[in-house]
XYZ file of C-alpha atoms in Angstrom:
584
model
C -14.672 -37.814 45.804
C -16.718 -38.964 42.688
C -14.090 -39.023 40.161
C -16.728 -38.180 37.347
C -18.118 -35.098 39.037
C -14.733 -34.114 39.583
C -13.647 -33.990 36.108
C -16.774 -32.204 34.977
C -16.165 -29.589 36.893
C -12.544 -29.197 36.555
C -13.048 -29.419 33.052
C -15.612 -26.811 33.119
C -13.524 -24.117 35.023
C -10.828 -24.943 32.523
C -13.155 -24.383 29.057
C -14.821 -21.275 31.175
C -10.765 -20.028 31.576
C -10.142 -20.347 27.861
C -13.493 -19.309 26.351
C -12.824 -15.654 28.086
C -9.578 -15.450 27.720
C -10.591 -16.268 24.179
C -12.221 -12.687 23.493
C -8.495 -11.337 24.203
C -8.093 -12.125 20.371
C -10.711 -9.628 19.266
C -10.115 -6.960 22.082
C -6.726 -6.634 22.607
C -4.872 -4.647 19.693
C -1.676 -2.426 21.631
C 1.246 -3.094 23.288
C -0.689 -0.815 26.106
C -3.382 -3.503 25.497
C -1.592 -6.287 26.605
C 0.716 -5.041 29.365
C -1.846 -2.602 31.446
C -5.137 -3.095 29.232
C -4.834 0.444 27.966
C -5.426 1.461 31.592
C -9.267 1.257 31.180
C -10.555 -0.788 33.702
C -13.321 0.491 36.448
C -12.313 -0.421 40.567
C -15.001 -2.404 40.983
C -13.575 -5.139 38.038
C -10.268 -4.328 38.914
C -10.627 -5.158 42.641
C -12.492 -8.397 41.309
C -9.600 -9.491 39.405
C -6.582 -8.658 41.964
C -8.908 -10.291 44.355
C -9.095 -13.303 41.934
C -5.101 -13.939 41.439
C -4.124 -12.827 44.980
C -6.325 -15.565 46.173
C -4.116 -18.579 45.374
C -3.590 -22.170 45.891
C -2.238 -20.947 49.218
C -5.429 -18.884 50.147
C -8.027 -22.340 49.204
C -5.926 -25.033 50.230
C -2.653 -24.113 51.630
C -4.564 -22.209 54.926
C -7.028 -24.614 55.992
C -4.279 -27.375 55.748
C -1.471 -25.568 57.812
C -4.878 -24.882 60.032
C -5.703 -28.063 60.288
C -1.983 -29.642 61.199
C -0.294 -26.921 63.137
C -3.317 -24.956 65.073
C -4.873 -21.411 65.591
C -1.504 -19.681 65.370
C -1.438 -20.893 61.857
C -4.576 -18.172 61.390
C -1.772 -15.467 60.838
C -1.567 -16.111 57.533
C -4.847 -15.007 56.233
C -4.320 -12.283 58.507
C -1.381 -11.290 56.899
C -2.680 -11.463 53.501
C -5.577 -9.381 53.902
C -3.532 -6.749 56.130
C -1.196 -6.169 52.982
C -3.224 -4.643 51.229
C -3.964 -1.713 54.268
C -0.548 -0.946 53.908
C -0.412 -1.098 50.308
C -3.586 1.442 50.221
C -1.982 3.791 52.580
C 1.445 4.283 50.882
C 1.790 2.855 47.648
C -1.543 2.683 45.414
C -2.147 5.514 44.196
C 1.296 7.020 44.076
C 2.394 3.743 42.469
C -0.615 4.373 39.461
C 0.601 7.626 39.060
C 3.979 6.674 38.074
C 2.833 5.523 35.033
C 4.829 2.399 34.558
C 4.194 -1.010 33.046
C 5.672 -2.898 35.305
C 8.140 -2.851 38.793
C 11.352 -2.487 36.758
C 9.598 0.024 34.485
C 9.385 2.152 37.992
C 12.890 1.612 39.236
C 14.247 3.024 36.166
C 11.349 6.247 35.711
C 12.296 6.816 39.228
C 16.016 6.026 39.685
C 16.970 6.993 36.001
C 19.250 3.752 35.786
C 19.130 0.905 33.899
C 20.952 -0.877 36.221
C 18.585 -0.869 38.601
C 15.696 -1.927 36.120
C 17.713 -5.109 35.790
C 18.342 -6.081 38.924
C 14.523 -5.260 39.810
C 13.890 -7.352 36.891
C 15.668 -10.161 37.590
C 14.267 -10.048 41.341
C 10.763 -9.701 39.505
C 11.059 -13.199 37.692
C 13.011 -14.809 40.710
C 9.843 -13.836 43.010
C 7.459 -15.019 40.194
C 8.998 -18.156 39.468
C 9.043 -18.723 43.179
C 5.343 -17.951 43.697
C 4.485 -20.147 40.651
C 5.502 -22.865 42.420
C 2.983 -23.861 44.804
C 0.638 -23.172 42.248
C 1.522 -25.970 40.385
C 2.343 -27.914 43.432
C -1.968 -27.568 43.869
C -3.142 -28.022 40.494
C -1.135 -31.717 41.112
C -2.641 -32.076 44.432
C -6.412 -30.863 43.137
C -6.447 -32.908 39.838
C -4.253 -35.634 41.544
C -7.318 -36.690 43.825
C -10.129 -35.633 41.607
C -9.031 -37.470 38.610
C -6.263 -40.009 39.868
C -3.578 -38.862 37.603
C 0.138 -38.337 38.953
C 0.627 -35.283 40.463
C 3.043 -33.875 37.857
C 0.479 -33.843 34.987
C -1.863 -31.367 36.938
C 0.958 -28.995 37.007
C 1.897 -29.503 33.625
C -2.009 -29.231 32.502
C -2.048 -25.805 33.879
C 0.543 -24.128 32.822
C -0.423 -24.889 29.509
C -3.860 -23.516 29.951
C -2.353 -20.559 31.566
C -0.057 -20.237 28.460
C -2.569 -20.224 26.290
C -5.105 -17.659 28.262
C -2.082 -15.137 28.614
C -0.912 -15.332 25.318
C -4.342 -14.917 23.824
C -5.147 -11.475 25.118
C -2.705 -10.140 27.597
C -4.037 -8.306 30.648
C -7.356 -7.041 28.904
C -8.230 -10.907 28.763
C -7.171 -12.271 31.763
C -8.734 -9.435 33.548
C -12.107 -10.853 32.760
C -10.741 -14.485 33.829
C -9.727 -13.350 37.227
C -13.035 -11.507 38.036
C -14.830 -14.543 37.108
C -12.513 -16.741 39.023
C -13.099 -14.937 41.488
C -16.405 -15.369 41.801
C -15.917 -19.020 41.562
C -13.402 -19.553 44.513
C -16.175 -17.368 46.930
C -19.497 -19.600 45.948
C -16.960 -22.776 45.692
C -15.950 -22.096 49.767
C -19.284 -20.490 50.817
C -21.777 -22.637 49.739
C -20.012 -25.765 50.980
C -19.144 -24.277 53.869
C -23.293 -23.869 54.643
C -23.964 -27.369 54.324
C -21.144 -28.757 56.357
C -21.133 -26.208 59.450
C -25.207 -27.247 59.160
C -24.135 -31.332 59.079
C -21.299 -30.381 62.002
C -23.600 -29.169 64.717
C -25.838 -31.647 63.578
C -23.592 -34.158 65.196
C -23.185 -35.104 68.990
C -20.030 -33.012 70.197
C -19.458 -30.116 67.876
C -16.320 -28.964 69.926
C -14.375 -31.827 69.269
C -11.739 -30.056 67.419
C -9.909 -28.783 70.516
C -9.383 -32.127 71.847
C -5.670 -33.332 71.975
C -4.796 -35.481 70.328
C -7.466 -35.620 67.549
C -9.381 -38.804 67.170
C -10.637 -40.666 64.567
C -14.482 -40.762 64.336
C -15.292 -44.421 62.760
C -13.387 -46.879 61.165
C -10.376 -44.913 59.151
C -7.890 -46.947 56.898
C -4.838 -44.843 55.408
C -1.843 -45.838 53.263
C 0.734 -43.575 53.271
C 2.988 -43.200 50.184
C 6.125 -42.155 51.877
C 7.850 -43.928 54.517
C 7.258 -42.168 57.859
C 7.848 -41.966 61.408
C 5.003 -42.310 63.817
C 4.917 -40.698 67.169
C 2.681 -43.168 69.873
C 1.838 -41.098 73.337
C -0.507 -44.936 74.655
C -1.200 -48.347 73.299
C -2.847 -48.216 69.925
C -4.047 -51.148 68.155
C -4.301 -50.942 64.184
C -4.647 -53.669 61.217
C -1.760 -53.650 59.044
C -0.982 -54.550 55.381
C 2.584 -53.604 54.828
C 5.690 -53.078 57.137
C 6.290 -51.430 60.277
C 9.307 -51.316 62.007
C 10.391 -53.626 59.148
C 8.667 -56.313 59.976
C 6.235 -57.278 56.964
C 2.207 -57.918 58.413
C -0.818 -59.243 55.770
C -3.820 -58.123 57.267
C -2.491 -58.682 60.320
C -3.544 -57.262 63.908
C -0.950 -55.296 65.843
C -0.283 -53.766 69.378
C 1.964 -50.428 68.575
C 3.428 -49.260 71.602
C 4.118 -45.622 72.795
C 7.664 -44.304 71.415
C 8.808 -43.867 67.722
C 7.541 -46.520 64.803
C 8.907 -46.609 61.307
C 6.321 -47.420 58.452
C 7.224 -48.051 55.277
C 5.839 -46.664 52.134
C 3.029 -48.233 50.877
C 1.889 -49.252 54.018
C -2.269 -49.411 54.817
C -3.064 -49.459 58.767
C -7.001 -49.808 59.790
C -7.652 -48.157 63.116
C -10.816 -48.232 64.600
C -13.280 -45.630 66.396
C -12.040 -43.243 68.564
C -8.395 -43.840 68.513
C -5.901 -41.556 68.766
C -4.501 -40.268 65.783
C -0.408 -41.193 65.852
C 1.572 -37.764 65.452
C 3.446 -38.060 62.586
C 7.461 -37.133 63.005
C 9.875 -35.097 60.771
C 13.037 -36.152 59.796
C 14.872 -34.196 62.432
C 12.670 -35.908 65.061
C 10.463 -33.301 65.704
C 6.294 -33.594 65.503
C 5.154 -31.886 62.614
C 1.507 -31.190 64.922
C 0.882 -28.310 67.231
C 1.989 -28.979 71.146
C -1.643 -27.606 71.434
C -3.839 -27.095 68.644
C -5.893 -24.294 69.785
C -3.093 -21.873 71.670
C -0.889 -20.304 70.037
C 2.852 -20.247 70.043
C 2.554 -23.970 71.582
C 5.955 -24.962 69.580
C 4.462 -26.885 67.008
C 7.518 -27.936 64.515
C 9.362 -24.836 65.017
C 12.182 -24.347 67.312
C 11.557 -20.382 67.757
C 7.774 -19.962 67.669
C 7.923 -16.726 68.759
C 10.030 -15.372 66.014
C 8.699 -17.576 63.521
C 5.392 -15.498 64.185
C 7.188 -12.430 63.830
C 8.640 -13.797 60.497
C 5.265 -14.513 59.040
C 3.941 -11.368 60.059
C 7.238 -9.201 58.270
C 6.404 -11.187 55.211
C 2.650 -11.018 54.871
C 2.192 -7.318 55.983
C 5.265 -6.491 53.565
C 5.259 -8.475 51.254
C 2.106 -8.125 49.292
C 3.462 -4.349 48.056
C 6.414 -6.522 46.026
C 4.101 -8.805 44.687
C 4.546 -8.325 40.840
C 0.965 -9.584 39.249
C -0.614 -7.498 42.604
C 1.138 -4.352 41.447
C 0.585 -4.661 37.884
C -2.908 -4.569 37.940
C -2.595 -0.952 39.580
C -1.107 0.276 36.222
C -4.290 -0.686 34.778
C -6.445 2.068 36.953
C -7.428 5.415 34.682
C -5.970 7.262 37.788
C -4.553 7.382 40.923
C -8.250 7.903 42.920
C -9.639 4.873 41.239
C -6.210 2.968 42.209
C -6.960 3.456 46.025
C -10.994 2.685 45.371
C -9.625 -0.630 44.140
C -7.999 -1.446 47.208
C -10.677 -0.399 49.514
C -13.083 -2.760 47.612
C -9.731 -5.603 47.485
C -9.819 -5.335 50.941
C -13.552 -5.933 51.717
C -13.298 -9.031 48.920
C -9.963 -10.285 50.236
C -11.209 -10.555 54.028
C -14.488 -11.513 53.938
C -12.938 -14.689 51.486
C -10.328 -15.534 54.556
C -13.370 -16.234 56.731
C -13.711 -19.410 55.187
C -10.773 -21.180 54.876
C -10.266 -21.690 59.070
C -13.044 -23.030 59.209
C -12.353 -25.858 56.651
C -8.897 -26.565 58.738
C -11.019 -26.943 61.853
C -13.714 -29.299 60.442
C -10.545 -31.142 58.420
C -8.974 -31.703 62.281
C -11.656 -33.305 62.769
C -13.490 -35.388 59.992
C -10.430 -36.014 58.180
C -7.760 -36.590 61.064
C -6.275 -39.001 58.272
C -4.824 -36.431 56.440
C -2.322 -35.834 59.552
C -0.817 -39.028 59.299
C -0.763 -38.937 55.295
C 1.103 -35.042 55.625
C -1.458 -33.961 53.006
C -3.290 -31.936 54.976
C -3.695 -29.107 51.730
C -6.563 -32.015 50.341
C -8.890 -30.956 53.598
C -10.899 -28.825 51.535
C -11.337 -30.891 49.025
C -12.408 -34.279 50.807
C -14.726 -32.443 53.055
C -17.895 -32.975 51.635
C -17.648 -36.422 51.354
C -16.998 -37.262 54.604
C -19.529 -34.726 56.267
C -22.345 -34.823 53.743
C -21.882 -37.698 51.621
C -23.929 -39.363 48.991
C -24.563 -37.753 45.563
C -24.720 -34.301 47.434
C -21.752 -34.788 48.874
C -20.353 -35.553 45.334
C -21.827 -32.179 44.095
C -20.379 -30.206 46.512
C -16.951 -31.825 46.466
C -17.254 -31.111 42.318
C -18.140 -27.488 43.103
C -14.759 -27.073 45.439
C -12.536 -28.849 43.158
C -13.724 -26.036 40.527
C -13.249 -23.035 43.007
C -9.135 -25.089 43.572
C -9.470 -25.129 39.641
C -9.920 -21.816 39.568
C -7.592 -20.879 42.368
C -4.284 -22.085 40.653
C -5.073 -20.562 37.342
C -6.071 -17.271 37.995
C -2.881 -16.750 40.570
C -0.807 -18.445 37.722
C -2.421 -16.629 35.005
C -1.487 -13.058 36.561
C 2.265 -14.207 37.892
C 3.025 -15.766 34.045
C 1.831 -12.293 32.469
C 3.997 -9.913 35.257
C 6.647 -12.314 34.428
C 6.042 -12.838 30.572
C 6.180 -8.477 30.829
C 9.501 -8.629 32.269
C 11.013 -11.255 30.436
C 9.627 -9.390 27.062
C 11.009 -5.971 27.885
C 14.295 -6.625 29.351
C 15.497 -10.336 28.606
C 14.345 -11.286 24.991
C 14.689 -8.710 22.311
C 12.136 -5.602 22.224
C 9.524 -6.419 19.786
C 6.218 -5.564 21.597
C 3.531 -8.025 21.301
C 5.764 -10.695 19.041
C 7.784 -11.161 21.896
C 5.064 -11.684 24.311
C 3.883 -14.592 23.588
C 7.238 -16.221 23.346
C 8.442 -14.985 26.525
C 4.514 -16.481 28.384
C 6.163 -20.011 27.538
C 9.393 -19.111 29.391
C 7.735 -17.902 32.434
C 5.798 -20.998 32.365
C 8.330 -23.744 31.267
C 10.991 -23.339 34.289
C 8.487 -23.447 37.081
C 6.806 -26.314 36.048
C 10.430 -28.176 35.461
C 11.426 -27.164 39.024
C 7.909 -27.945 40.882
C 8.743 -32.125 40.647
C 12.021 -31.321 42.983
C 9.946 -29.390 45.210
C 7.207 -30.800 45.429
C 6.955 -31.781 49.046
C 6.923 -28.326 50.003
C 3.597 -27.461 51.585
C 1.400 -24.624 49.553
C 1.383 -22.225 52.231
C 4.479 -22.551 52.949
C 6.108 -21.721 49.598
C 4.398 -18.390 49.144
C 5.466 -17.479 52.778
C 8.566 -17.848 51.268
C 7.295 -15.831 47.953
C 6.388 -13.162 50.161
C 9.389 -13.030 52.256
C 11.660 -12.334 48.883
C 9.201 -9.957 48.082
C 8.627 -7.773 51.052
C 12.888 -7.850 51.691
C 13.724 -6.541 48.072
C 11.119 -4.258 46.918
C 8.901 -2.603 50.026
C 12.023 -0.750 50.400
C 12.257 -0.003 46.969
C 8.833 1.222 46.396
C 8.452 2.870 49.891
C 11.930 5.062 49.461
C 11.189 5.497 45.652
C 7.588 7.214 46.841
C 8.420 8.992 49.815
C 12.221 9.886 50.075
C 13.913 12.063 47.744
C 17.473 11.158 48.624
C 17.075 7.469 47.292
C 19.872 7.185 44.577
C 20.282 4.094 41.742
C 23.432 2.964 43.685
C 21.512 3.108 46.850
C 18.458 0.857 45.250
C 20.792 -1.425 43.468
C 22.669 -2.081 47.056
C 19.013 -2.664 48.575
C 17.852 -5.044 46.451
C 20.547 -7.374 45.804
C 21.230 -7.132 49.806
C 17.590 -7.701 50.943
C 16.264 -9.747 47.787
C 19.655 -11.855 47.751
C 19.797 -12.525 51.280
C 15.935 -13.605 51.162
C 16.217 -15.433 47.676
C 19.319 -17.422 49.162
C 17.840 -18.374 52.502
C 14.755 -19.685 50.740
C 16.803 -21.831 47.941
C 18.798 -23.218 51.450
C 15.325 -23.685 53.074
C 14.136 -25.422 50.015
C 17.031 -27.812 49.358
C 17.144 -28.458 53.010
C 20.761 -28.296 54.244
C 19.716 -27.635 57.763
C 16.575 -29.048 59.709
C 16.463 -27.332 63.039
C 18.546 -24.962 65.423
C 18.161 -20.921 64.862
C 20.063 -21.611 61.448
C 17.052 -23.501 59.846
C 14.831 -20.465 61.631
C 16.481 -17.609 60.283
C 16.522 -18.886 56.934
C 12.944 -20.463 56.818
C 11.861 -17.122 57.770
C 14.158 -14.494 57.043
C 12.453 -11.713 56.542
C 12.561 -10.493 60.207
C 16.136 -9.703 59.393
C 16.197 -9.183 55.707
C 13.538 -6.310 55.241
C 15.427 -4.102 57.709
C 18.683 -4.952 56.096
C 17.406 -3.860 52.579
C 15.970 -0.717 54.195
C 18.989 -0.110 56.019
C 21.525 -0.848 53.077
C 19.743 1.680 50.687
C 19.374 4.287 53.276
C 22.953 4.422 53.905
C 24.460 4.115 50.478
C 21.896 6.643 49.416
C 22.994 8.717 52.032
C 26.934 7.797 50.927
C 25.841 8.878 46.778
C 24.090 12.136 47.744
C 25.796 13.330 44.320
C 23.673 10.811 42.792
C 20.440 11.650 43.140
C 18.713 11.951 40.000
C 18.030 15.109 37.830
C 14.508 15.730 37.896
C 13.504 14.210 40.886
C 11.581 16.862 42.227
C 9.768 16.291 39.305
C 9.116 12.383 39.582
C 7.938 12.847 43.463
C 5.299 15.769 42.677
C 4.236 13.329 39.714
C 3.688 10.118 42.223
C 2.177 12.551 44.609
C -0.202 15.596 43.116
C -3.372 14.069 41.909
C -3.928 13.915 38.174
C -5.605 16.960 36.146
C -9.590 16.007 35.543
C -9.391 16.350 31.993
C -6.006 14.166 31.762
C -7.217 10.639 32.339
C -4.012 9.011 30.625
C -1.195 9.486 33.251
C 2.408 9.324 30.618
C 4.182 5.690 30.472
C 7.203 4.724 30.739
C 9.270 2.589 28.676
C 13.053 1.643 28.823
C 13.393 5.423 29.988
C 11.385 6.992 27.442
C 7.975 8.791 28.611
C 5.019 9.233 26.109
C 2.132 10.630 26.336
């Protein structure tokens, strides 16, 4: 990629992301400002800007990498992500609008009358934040990392500063203009692309390619890796190597790797020529981290349990996008509880037709940048497409355009989880001083993800916010869905469901993460708990409910007919709630 193109447009999604935000200064006034933009913004922009932060790092990189590496039942995800929101129209949006809450815990406690349980669903709220945040700044490293050369930790650190600054500047009036825009970015930054290389791919002798196993490379291919790896050989493959293999030191020197296991060390540069086979590259528990077949699903790939890993992605995704907290802010911000399920009718038509695109990136990276298998950086497919199907100073301009849209991606998902986050932190951890405790609290929710991204940082994007939405889907799709629909939910009932199903969820991802156990249904059930922790939160807060009958709140009757009747015409302010105080 041409490094100065690169930076020009970077920079230029950057300046664009501060200059809007910028106007945050002169608009936003009220605490109501800040937190929910005084409820006063139409479906059409809202749907724009949930559209713009749902569609993370994850959604422009994270997809067409796993894609890429692991095969068509990797096309779950996107699936998943767009499917969330059908659930989320049909039982939470409007109801959820009409509650008239700031933010998640806000709702525990209108609902629940506890402030208990608005803790816990606080501190659940910044754990599934902070967790999300991650792989954000794990892809501004990777985006600004190849566009500009810099280390990887910078482009993390570069963000969240940016982000700091947008949030603080206006609040959610502010950053709802970012996201739309951003938006708009990530869609022309895939789709125009996208034209031009389909167009230079059936150009090409052989546009089916992709489904041959194992991928080859095309033409001459030299890769270093920066990691020491293990190298899977099926036949004879002959490479030149600079570096060692097998510890044996070569300089430029021809070699003869034989089928079985090889050991190259970091810094390593091997030269293969045309049509080779690309090596499969092997975890550390000895297991490929490629599909058995790339195009049929449930083929193994890396997973011991393939089956219920598909189940696992599917509890998370479908579930989990209800619990998101900077999704289910922005439907505070709806004038009512109609406009709240317009916005998620449009959502859905922006959300899928933007998953279209990101396959189809994995399939061309599979096979014009078969590289990036060996190199386990398969998120960079998107980004070093151009170049190697278009080339030249087009190729360059394209390339500049995607790294924008991957600009764009990471802030406006980081943008809206540091303000849900900053709105927790602000109400319920520092002291209660509206607007001048804000901005303080925006560097908190910024400064521990970005310390804890450099110990995580091999963690693939996609894989982190499965993880996100795992947490999220076990601790508060039960909350929300027996808050809205269920009368009998009590505050000890909620409390027991959320530190059952969140905890259980949180812990198995901080075991995933640190890596304790590689394989075996152990590593399974915690790399994708949510099979088992959803029902468990469900399950726990049914039956201590059920245990606290004499618990249910006064004024519940109340609360449901609230969520449910539909607001009077000539009311267009539903009441908010506050620490447990409604106003008008």
């Amino acid at each position: 990629m041409n490094q100065t193109y690169g930076i020009v447009a970077v920079s230029a999604a950057v300046v664009a992301t501060l200059v809007i935000g910028a106007t945050g200064l002169r608009i936003s006034r009220t605490t109501s400002d800040f937190y929910v933009a005084s409820r006063t913004v139409p479906p059409y922009l809202n749907a724009m800007a949930i559209s713009g932060e749902y569609l993370s790092a994850a959604s422009f990189l994270g997809i067409a990498g796993l894609v890429a590496a692991q095969g068509v039942e990797m096309l779950w995800f996107p699936v998943g992500y767009a499917a969330g929101y059908l659930v989320l129209l049909v039982f939470v949006a409007a109801p959820l609008r009409r509650s008239g809450a700031y933010t998640l815990p806000d709702f525990a406690e209108s609902r629940l009358r506890s402030t208990a349980a608005r803790r816990v669903a606080g501190v659940l709220v910044v754990g599934v934040g902070w967790l999300y945040l991650l792989p954000q700044l794990q892809g501004a490293g990777l985006t600004l990392g190849l566009v500009t050369g810099a280390p990887r930790w910078l482009g993390g650190v570069l963000v969240a500063v940016v982000v700091a600054l947008a949030v603080a500047a206006g609040g959610m009036r502010s950053i709802t203009f970012v996201q739309a825009f951003q938006y708009c970015l990530k869609l022309i930054a895939l789709l125009v692309p996208a034209i031009f290389l389909v167009v230079a791919w059936h150009g090409e002798p052989g546009p089916a390619d992709a489904l041959d196993e194992p991928p080859t490379f095309r033409r001459h291919t030299q890769v270093t890796v920066e990691t020491t790896v293990r190298l899977r050989i099926e036949a004879p493959l002959r490479a030149v190597v600079t570096g060692a293999v097998d510890g044996q030191d070569h300089d430029n020197g021809r070699l003869l790797l034989d089928p079985g296991v090889h050991e190259v060390r970091a810094g390593t540069t091997l030269r293969f020529p045309p049509d080779a086979p690309v090596p499969e590259r092997e975890s550390a528990d000895g297991r490929g981290d490629g599909a058995a077949s790339w195009a049929t699903p449930l083929s193994g790939g890396r997973n011991d349990h393939p089956l219920y890993t598909t189940y696992g992605l599917i509890f998370a995704t479908f579930l989990g996008t209800m619990g998101l907290p900077h999704v289910l802010v922005r439907f505070y911000t709806n004038p009512d509880g109609r406009a709240a399920r317009r916005t998620t009718v449009i959502v859905l038509a922006l959300v899928g037709g933007f998953y279209l695109l990101p396959p189809l990136y994995g399939l061309l990276g599979r096979i014009y940048a078969p590289d990036l298998l060996l190199t386990g950086t398969t998120d960079a497919a998107v980004l070093v497409l151009p170049e190697r199907l278009v080339g030249g100073p087009g190729g360059d301009l394209l390339g500049a355009l995607i790294a924008a849209g991957a600009c764009a991606a990471f802030l406006s998902t980081a943008s809206g989880l540091t303000l849900s986050v900053a709105g927790v932190l602000s109400q319920d951890v520092l002291p209660p001083l509206g607007v001048r405790t804000f901005r303080p609290a925006t560097l908190l929710a910024v400064a521990v993800p970005v310390t804890v991204s450099v110990a995580a940082s091999e963690l693939p994007v996609a894989d982190a916010v499965g993880l996100a939405f795992a947490v999220a889907a076990s601790a508060f799709c039960p909350l929300l869905l027996l808050g809205i629909w269920w009368r009998g939910l009590t505050a000890p009932g909620a409390i027991a469901g959320l530190l059952t199903g969140g905890g259980s969820a949180l812990t198995a991802v901080a075991l995933t993460i640190a890596g304790p156990l590689t394989d075996g249904w152990a590593h399974t059930l915690l790399a994708w708990p949510a099979v088992w922790s959803v029902p468990l939160g469900f399950l726990t807060m049914i039956l201590v409910s059920l245990a606290t009958r004499d618990r249910i709140p006064a004024g519940t009757e109340a609360v449901m007919a609230r969520l449910h009747l539909p607001e009077r015409p000539a009311d267009r302010s539903a009441p908010t709630t506050r620490r447990g105080v409604t106003t008008p």
